[in-house]
mmCIF file of C-alpha atoms in Angstrom:
data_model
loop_
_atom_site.group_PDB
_atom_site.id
_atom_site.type_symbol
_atom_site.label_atom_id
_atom_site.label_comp_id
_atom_site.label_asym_id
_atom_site.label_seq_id
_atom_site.Cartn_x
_atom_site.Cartn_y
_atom_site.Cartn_z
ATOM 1 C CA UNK A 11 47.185 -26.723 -32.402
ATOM 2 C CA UNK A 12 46.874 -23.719 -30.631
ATOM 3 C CA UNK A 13 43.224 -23.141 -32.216
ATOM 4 C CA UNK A 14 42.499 -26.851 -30.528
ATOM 5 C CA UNK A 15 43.690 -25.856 -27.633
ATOM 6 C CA UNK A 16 41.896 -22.632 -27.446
ATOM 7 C CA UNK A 17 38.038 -24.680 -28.320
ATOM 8 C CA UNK A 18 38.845 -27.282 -25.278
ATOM 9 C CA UNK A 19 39.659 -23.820 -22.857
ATOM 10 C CA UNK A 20 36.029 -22.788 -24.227
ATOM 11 C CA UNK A 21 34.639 -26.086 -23.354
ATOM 12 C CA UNK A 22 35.810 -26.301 -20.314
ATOM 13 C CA UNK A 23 34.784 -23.150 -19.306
ATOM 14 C CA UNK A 24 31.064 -24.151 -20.753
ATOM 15 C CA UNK A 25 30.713 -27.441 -18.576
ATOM 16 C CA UNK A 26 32.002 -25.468 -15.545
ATOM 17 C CA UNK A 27 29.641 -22.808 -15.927
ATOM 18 C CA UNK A 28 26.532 -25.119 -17.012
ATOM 19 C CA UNK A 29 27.817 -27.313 -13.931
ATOM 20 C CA UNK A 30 28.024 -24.235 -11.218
ATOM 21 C CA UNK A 31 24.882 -22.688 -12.688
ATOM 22 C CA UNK A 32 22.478 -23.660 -9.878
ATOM 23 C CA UNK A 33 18.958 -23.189 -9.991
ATOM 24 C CA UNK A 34 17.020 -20.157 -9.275
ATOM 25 C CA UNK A 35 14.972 -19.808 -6.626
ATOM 26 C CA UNK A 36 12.494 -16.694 -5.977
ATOM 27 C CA UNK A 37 11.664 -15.668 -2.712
ATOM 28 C CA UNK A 38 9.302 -12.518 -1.575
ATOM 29 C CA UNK A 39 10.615 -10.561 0.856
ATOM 30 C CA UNK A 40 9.594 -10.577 4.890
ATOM 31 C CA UNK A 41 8.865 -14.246 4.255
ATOM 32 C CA UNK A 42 10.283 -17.721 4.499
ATOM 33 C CA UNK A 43 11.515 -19.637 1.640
ATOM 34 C CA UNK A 44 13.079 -22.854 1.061
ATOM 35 C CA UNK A 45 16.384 -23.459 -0.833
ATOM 36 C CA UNK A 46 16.284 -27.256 -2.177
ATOM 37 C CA UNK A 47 19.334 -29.356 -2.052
ATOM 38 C CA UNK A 48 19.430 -33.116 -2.632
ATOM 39 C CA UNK A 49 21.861 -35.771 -2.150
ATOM 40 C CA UNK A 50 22.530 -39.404 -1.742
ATOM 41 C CA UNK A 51 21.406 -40.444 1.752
ATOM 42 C CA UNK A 52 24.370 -42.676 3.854
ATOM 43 C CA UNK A 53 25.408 -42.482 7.416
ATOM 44 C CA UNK A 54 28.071 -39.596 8.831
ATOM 45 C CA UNK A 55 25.734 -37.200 7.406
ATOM 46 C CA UNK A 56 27.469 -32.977 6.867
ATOM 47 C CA UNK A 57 25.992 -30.531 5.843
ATOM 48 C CA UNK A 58 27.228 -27.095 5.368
ATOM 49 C CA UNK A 59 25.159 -24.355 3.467
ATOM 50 C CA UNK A 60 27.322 -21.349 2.426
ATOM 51 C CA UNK A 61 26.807 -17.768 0.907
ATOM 52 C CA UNK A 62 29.473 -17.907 -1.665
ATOM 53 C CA UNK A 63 29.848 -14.029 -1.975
ATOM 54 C CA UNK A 64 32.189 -13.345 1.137
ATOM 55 C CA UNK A 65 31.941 -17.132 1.768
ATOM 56 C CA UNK A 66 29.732 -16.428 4.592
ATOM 57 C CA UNK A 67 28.496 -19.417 6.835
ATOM 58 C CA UNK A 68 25.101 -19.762 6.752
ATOM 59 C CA UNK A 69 23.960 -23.255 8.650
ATOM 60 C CA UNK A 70 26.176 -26.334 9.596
ATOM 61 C CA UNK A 71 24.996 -29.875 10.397
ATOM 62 C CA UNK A 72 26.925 -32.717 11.681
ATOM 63 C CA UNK A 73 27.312 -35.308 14.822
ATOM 64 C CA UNK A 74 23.434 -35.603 14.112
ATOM 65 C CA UNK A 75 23.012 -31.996 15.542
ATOM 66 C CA UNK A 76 22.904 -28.687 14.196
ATOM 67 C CA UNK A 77 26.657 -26.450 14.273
ATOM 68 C CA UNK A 78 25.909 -22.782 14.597
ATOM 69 C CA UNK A 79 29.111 -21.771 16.220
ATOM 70 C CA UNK A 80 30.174 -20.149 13.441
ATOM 71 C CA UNK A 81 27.201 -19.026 11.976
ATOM 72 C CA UNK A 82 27.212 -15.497 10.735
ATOM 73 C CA UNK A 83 25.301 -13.295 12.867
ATOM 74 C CA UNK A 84 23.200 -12.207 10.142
ATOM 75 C CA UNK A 85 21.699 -15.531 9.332
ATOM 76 C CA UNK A 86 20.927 -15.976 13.212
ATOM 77 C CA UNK A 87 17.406 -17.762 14.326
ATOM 78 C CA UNK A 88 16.255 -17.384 10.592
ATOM 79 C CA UNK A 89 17.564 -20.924 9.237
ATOM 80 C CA UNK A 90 16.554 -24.085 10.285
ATOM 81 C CA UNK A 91 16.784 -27.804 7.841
ATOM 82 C CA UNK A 92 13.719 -30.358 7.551
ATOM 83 C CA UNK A 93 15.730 -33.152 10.197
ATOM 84 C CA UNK A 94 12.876 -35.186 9.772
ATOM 85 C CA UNK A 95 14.251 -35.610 6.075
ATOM 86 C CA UNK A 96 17.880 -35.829 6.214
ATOM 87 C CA UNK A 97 17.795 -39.350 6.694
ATOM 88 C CA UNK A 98 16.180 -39.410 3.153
ATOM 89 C CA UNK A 99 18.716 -37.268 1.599
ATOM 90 C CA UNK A 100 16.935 -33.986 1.948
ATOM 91 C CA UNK A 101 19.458 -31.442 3.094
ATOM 92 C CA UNK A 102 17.216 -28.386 2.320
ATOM 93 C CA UNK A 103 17.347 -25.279 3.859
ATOM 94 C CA UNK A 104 14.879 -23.152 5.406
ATOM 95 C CA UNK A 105 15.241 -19.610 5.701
ATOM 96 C CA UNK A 106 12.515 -16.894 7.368
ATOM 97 C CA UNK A 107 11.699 -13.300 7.355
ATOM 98 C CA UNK A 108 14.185 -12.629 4.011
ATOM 99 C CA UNK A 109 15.764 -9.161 3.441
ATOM 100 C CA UNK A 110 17.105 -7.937 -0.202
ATOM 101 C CA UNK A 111 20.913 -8.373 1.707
ATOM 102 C CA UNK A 112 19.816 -12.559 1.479
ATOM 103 C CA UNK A 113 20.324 -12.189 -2.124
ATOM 104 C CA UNK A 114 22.779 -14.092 -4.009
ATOM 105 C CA UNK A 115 24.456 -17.572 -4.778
ATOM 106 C CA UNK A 116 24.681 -20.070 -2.078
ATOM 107 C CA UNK A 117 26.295 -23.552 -2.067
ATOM 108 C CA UNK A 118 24.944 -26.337 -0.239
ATOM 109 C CA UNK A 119 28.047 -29.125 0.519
ATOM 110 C CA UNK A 120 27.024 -32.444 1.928
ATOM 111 C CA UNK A 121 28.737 -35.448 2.765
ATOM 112 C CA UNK A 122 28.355 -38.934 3.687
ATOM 113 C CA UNK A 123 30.585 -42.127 3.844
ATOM 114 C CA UNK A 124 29.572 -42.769 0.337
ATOM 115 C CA UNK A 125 31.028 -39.086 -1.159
ATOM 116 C CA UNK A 126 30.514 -35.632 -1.214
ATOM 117 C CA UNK A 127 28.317 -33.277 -3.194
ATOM 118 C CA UNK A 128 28.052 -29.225 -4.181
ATOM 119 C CA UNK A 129 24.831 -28.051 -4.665
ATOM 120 C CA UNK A 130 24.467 -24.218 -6.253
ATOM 121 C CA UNK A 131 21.416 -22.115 -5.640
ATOM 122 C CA UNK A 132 20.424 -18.498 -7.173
ATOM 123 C CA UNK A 133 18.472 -16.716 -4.107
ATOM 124 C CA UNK A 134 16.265 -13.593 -5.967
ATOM 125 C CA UNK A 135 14.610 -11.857 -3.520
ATOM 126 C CA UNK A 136 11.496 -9.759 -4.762
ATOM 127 C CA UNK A 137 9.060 -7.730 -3.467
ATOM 128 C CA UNK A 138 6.402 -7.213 -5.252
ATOM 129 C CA UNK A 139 4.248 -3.696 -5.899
ATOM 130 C CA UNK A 140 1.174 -4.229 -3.416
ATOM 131 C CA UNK A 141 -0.719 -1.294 -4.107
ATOM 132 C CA UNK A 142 -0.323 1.949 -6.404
ATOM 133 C CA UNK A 143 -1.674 5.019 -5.363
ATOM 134 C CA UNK A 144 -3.363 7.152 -7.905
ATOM 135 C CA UNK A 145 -5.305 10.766 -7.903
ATOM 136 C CA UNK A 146 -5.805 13.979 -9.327
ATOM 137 C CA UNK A 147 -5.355 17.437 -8.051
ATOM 138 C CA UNK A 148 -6.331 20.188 -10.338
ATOM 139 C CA UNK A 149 -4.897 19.164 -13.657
ATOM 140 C CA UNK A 150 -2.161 16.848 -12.533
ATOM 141 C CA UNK A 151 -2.488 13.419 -11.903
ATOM 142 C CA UNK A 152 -0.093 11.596 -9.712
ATOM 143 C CA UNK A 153 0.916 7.909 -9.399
ATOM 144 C CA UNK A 154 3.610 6.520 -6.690
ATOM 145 C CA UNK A 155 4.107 2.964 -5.054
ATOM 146 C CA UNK A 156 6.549 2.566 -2.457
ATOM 147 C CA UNK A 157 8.871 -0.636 -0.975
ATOM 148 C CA UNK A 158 9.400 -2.491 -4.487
ATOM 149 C CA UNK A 159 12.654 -4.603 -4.996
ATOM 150 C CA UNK A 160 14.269 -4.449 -7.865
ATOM 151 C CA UNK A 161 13.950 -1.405 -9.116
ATOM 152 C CA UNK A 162 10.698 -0.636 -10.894
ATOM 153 C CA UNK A 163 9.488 1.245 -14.131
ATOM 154 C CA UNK A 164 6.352 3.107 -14.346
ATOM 155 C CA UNK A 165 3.857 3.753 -17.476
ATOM 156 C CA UNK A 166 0.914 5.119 -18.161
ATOM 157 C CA UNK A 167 -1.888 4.506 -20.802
ATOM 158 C CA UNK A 168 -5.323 6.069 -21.238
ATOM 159 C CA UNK A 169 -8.951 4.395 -22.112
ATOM 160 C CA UNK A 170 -10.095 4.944 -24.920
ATOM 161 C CA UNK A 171 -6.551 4.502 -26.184
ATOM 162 C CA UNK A 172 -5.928 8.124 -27.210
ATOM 163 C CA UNK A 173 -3.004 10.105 -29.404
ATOM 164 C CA UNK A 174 -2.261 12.578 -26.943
ATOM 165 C CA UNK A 175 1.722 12.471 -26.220
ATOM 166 C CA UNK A 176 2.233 11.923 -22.410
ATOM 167 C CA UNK A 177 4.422 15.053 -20.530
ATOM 168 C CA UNK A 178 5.418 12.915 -17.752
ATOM 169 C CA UNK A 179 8.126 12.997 -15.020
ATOM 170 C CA UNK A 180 8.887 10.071 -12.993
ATOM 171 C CA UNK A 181 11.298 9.424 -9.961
ATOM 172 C CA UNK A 182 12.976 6.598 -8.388
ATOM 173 C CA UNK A 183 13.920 6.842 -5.215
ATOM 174 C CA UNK A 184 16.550 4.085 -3.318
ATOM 175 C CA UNK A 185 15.451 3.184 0.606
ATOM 176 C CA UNK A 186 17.866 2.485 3.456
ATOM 177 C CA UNK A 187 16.282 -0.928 2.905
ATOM 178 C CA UNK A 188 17.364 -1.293 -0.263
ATOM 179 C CA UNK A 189 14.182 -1.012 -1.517
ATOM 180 C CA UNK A 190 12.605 1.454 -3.913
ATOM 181 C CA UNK A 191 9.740 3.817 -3.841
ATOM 182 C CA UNK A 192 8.638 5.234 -7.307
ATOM 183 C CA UNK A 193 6.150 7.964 -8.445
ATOM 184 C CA UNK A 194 5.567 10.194 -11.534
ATOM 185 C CA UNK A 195 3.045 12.647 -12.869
ATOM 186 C CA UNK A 196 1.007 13.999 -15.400
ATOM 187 C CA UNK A 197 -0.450 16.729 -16.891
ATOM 188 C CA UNK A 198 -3.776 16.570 -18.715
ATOM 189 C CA UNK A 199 -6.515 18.693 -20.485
ATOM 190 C CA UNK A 200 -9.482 19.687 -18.893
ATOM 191 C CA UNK A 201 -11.101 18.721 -21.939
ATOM 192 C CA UNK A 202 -13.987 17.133 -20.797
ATOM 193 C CA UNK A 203 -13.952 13.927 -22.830
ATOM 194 C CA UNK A 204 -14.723 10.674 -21.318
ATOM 195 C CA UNK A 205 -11.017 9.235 -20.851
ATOM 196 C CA UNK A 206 -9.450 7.470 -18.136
ATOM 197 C CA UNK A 207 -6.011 7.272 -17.322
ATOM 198 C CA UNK A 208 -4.159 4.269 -16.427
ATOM 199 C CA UNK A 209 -0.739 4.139 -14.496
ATOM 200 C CA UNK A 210 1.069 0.756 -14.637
ATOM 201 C CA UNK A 211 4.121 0.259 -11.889
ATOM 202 C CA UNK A 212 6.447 -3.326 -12.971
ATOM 203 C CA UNK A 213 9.162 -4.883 -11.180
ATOM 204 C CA UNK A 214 10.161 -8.266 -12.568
ATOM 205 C CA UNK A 215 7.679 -10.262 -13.271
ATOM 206 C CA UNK A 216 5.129 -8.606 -11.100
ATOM 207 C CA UNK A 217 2.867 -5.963 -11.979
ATOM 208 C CA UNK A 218 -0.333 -3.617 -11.150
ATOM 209 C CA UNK A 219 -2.284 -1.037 -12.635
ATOM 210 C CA UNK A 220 -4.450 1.620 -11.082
ATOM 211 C CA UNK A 221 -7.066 3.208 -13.088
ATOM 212 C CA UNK A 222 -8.062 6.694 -12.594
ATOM 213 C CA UNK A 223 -12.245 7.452 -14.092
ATOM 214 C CA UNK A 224 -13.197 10.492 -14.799
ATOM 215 C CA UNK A 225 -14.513 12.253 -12.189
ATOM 216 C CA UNK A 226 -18.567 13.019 -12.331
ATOM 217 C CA UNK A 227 -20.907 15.666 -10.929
ATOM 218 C CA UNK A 228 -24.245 15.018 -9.315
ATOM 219 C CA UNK A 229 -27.419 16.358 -7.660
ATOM 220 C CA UNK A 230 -29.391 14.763 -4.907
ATOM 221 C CA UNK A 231 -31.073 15.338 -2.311
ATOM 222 C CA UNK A 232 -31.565 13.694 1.205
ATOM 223 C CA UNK A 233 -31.037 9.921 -1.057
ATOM 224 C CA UNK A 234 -28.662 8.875 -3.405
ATOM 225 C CA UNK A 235 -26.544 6.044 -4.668
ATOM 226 C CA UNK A 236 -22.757 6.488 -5.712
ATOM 227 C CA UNK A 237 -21.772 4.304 -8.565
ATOM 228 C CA UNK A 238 -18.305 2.540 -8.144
ATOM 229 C CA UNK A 239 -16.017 1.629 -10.875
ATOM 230 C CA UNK A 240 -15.494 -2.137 -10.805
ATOM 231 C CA UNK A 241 -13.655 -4.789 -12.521
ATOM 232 C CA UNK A 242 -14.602 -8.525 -13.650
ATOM 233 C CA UNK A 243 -12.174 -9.953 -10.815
ATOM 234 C CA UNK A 244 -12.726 -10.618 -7.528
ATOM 235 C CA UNK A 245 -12.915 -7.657 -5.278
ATOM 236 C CA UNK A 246 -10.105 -7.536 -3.059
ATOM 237 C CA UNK A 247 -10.457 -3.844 -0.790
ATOM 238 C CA UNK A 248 -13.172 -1.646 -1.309
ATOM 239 C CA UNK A 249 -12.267 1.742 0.233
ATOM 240 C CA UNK A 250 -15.074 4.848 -0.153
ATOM 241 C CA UNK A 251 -13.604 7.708 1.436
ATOM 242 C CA UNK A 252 -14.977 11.172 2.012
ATOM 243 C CA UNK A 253 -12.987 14.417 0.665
ATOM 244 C CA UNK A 254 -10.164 12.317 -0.540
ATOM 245 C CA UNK A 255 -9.668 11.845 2.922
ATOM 246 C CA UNK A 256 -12.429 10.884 5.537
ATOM 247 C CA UNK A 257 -13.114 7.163 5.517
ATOM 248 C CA UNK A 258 -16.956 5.969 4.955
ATOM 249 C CA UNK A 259 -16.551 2.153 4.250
ATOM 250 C CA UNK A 260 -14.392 -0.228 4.193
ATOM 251 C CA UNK A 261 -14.105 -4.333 2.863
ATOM 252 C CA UNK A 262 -11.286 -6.363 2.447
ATOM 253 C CA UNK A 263 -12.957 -9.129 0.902
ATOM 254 C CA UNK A 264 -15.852 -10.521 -1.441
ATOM 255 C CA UNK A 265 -17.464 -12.725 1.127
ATOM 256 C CA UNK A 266 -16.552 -10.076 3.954
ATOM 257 C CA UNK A 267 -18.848 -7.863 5.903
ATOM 258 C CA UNK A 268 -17.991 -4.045 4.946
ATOM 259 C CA UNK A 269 -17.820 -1.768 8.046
ATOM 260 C CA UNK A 270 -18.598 1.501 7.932
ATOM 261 C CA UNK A 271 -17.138 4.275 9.772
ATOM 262 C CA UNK A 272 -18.454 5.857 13.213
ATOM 263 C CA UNK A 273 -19.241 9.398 11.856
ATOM 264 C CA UNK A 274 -21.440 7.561 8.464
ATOM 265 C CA UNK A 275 -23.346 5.328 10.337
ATOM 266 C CA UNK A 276 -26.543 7.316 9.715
ATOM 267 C CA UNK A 277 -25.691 8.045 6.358
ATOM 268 C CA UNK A 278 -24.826 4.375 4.921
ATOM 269 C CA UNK A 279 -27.774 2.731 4.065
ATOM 270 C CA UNK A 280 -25.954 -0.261 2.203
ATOM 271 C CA UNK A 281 -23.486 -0.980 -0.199
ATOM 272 C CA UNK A 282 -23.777 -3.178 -3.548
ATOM 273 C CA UNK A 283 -21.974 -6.360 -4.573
ATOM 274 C CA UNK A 284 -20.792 -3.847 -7.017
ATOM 275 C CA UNK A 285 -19.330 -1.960 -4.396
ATOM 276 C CA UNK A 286 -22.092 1.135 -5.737
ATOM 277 C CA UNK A 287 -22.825 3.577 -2.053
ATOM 278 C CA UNK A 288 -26.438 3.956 -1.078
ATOM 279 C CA UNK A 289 -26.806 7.196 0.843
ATOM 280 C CA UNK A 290 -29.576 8.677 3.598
ATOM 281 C CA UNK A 291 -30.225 11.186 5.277
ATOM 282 C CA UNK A 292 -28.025 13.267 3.618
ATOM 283 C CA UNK A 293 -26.969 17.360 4.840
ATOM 284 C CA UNK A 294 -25.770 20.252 2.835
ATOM 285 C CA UNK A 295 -22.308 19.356 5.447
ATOM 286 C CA UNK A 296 -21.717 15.697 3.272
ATOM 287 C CA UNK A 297 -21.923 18.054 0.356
ATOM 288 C CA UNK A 298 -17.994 16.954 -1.520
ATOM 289 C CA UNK A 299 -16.399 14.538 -3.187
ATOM 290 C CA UNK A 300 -16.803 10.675 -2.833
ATOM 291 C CA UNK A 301 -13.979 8.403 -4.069
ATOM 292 C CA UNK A 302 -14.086 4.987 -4.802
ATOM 293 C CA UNK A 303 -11.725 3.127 -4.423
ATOM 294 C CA UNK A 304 -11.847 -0.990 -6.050
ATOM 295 C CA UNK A 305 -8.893 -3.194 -5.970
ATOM 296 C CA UNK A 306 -8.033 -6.903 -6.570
ATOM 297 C CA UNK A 307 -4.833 -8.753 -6.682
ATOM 298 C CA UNK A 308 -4.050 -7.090 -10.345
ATOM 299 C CA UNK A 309 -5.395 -3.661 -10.252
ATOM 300 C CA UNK A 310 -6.540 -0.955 -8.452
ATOM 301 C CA UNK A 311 -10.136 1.143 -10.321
ATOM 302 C CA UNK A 312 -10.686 4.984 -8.487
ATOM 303 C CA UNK A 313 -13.680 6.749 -9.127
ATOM 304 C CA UNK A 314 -14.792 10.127 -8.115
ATOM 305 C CA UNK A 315 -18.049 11.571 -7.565
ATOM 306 C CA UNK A 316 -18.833 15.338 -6.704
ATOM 307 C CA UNK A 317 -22.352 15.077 -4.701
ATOM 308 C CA UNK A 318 -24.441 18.450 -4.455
ATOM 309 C CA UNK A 319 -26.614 18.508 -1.998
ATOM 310 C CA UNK A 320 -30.179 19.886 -2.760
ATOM 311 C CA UNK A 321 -32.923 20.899 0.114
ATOM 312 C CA UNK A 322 -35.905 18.658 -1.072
ATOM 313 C CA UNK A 323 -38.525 20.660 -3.073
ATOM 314 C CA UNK A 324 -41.353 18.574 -1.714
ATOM 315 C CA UNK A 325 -40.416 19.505 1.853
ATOM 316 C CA UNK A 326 -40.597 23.563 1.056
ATOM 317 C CA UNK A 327 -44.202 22.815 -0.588
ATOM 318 C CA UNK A 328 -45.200 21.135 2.671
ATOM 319 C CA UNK A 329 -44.171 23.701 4.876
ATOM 320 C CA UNK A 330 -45.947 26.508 2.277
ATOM 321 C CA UNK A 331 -49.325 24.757 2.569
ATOM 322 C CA UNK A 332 -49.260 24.139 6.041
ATOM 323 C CA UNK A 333 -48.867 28.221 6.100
ATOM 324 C CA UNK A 334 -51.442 28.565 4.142
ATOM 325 C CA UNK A 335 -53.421 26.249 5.526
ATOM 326 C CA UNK A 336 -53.232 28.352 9.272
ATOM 327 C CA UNK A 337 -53.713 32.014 7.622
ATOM 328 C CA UNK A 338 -56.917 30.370 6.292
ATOM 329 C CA UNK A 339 -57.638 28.905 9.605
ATOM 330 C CA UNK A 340 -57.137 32.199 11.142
ATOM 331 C CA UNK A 341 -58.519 34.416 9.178
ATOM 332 C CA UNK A 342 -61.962 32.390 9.801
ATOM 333 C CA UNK A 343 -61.775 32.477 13.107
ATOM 334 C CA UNK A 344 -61.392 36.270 12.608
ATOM 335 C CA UNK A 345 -64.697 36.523 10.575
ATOM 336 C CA UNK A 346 -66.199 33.771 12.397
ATOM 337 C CA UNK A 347 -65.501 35.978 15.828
ATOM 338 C CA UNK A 348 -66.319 39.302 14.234
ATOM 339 C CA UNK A 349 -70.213 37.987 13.296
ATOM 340 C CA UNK A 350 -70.349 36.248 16.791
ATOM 341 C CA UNK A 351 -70.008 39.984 18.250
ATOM 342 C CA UNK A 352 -72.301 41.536 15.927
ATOM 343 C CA UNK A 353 -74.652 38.952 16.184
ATOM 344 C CA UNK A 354 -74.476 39.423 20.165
ATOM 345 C CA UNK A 355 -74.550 43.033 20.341
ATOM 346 C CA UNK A 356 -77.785 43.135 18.327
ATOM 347 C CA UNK A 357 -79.563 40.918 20.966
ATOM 348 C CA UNK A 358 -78.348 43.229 22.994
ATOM 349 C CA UNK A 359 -80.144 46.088 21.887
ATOM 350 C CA UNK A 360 -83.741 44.076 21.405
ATOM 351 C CA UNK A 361 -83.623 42.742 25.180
ATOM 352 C CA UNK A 362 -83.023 46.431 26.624
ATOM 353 C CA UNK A 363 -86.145 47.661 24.264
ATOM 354 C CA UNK A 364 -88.284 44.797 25.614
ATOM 355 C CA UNK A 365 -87.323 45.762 28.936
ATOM 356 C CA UNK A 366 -88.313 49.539 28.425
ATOM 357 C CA UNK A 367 -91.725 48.942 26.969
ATOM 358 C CA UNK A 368 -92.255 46.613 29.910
ATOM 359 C CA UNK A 369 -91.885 49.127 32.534
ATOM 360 C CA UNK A 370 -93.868 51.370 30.586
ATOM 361 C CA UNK A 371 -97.038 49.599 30.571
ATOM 362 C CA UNK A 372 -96.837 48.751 34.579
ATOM 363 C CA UNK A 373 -96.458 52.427 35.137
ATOM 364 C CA UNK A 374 -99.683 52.859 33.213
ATOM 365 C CA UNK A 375 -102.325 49.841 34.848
ATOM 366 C CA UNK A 376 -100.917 51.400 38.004
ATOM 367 C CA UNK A 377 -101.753 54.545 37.595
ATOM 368 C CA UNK A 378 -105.529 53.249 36.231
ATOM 369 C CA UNK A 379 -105.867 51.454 39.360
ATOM 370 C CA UNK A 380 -105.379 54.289 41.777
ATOM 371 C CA UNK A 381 -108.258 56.495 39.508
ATOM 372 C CA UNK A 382 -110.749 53.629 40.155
ATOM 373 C CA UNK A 383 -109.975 53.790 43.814
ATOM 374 C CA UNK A 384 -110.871 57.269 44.258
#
């Protein structure tokens, strides 16, 4: 008897729970969401939606108006119900701008002259990780994300999928918000092998992954284009930054123009579906590291390139033949000059002979004529 009695308890308990389950409803934090509640439409139509931890008023309909008397302050200018629906028994409840406090059960009662009704909701509030931050100083590569609710895990991976056991340390951290920021590190081998190393931050059902490549070395000149690592999806941002730091370009979206920054707008010469940097007019002062930086609504790819700047050989063979070119010029002038004196000097000397001879042979026909006269 007392067995019987015990398997009707457990029954009981069952139906009530199944009965007060509620459904579950997701909503992403800092925006509006809509809890669903139905019921059979009549006339004298009350609704009251509750939040049953603390049974805290939340919104109150009746007399065909809205009842916010006794509304807790909390929920204040954030809930509103679709009145153009309550006439066809749609009682549901919209709330804006949600925080991780709107979390929880909440029970929407109605009532109308043909009975009353509870309704039981699950409110999950989630916000998702938006963007992980990934880069490597020396031989320690970090990864952090910040304002994630609930709390999140973090992982890393490499490609090529390698043996090497991972020395990693990893904090959360809890926000007056409520919210969590979360970053770890790692230490790697300067070993020179081609691997990259993914980090992977997950909070519920939500996840992203940022990739960091292996960072390259090259040689140009005054011309160049920086490859960027990529992905099959649909570009999201496209960040190239200067020194980890300085921004070149920037494009938040596939079919959107990239702009580029006010100090590289001699420098850019375009940028690649690809998202691959085509450089100009480079100067031994944009000598550094580039960093690419790809990211769509799954993950985020960062490359690094380390650009050395070379002066261009065929500029110092100009300027060497142009030297060359002027001692030749000058040096004849020099012997064209020194023959124009010789030359000169030697007529010189036959015009003064000439002259001598000439004065010579006058003295002598006038010294004939004066014999004849005497």
């Amino acid at each position: 008897m007392a067995l019987w009695k015990c398997v009707r308890c457990l029954v009981f308990l069952l139906f009530l729970w199944t009965f007060q389950r509620g459904d579950a409803e997701v909503c992403i934090l800092k925006q509006s969401c809509i809890l669903k509640c139905n019921f059979n439409p009549g006339d004298d139509v009350v609704i009251h939606w509750i939040m049953v931890a603390g049974n805290i008023p939340v919104h109150s309909y009746y007399h065909n108006q809205d009842q916010l008397t006794r509304q807790d302050q909390r929920f204040m200018s954030r809930t509103s119900l679709l009145k153009d629906q309550i006439s066809k028994g749609n009682a549901s409840l919209k709330l804006t701008t949600v925080e991780v406090q709107d979390g929880g059960r909440y029970k929407c009662y109605t009532s109308t002259i043909t009975g009353n009704k509870e309704t039981f909701i699950d409110l999950n509030v989630e916000a998702p990780v938006a963007e992980v931050d990934i880069q490597k100083v020396e031989n320690r590569i970090t990864c952090s994300s910040e304002g994630i609710y609930p709390k999140p895990e973090l992982t890393w991976s490499t490609s090529p999928p390698s043996s090497v056991t991972f020395k990693n340390t990893t904090t959360v951290q809890e926000t007056e918000q409520q919210l969590y920021n979360i970053s770890g590190s790692l230490m790697v081998s300067d070993s020179g092998t081609d691997v990259a190393y993914s980090c992977t931050v997950s909070s519920g059902e939500h996840r992203r992954t940022a990739t960091l490549f292996k960072q390259l070395n090259k040689t140009s000149t005054t011309e160049t284009t920086i490859d960027c690592p990529s992905s099959k999806a649909p570009l999201t941002v496209l960040i190239w930054r200067f020194n980890h730091s300085q921004i070149i370009v920037t494009q938040t979206g596939a079919n959107v123009p990239y702009k580029v920054s006010e100090e590289w707008r001699q420098q850019v010469k375009a940028v690649s579906e690809s998202g691959n940097l085509a450089l100009t007019g480079l100067t031994p002062d944009q000598q550094g590291a580039y960093t690419c930086e790809f990211s769509n609504e799954e993950e985020t790819n960062v490359g690094s390139t380390f650009l050395r700047i070379e002066e261009s050989k065929g500029s110092d063979i100009n300027v060497g033949i142009v030297i060359v070119a002027i001692g030749i010029i000058a040096a004849a002038a020099g012997v064209a000059g020194f023959f124009y004196w010789k030359k000169r000097k030697h007529n010189s000397k036959q015009t003064g002979g000439n002259i001598s001879d000439n004065k010579t042979g006058s003295k002598a026909r006038d010294d004939e004529g004066s014999e004849m006269l005497m």
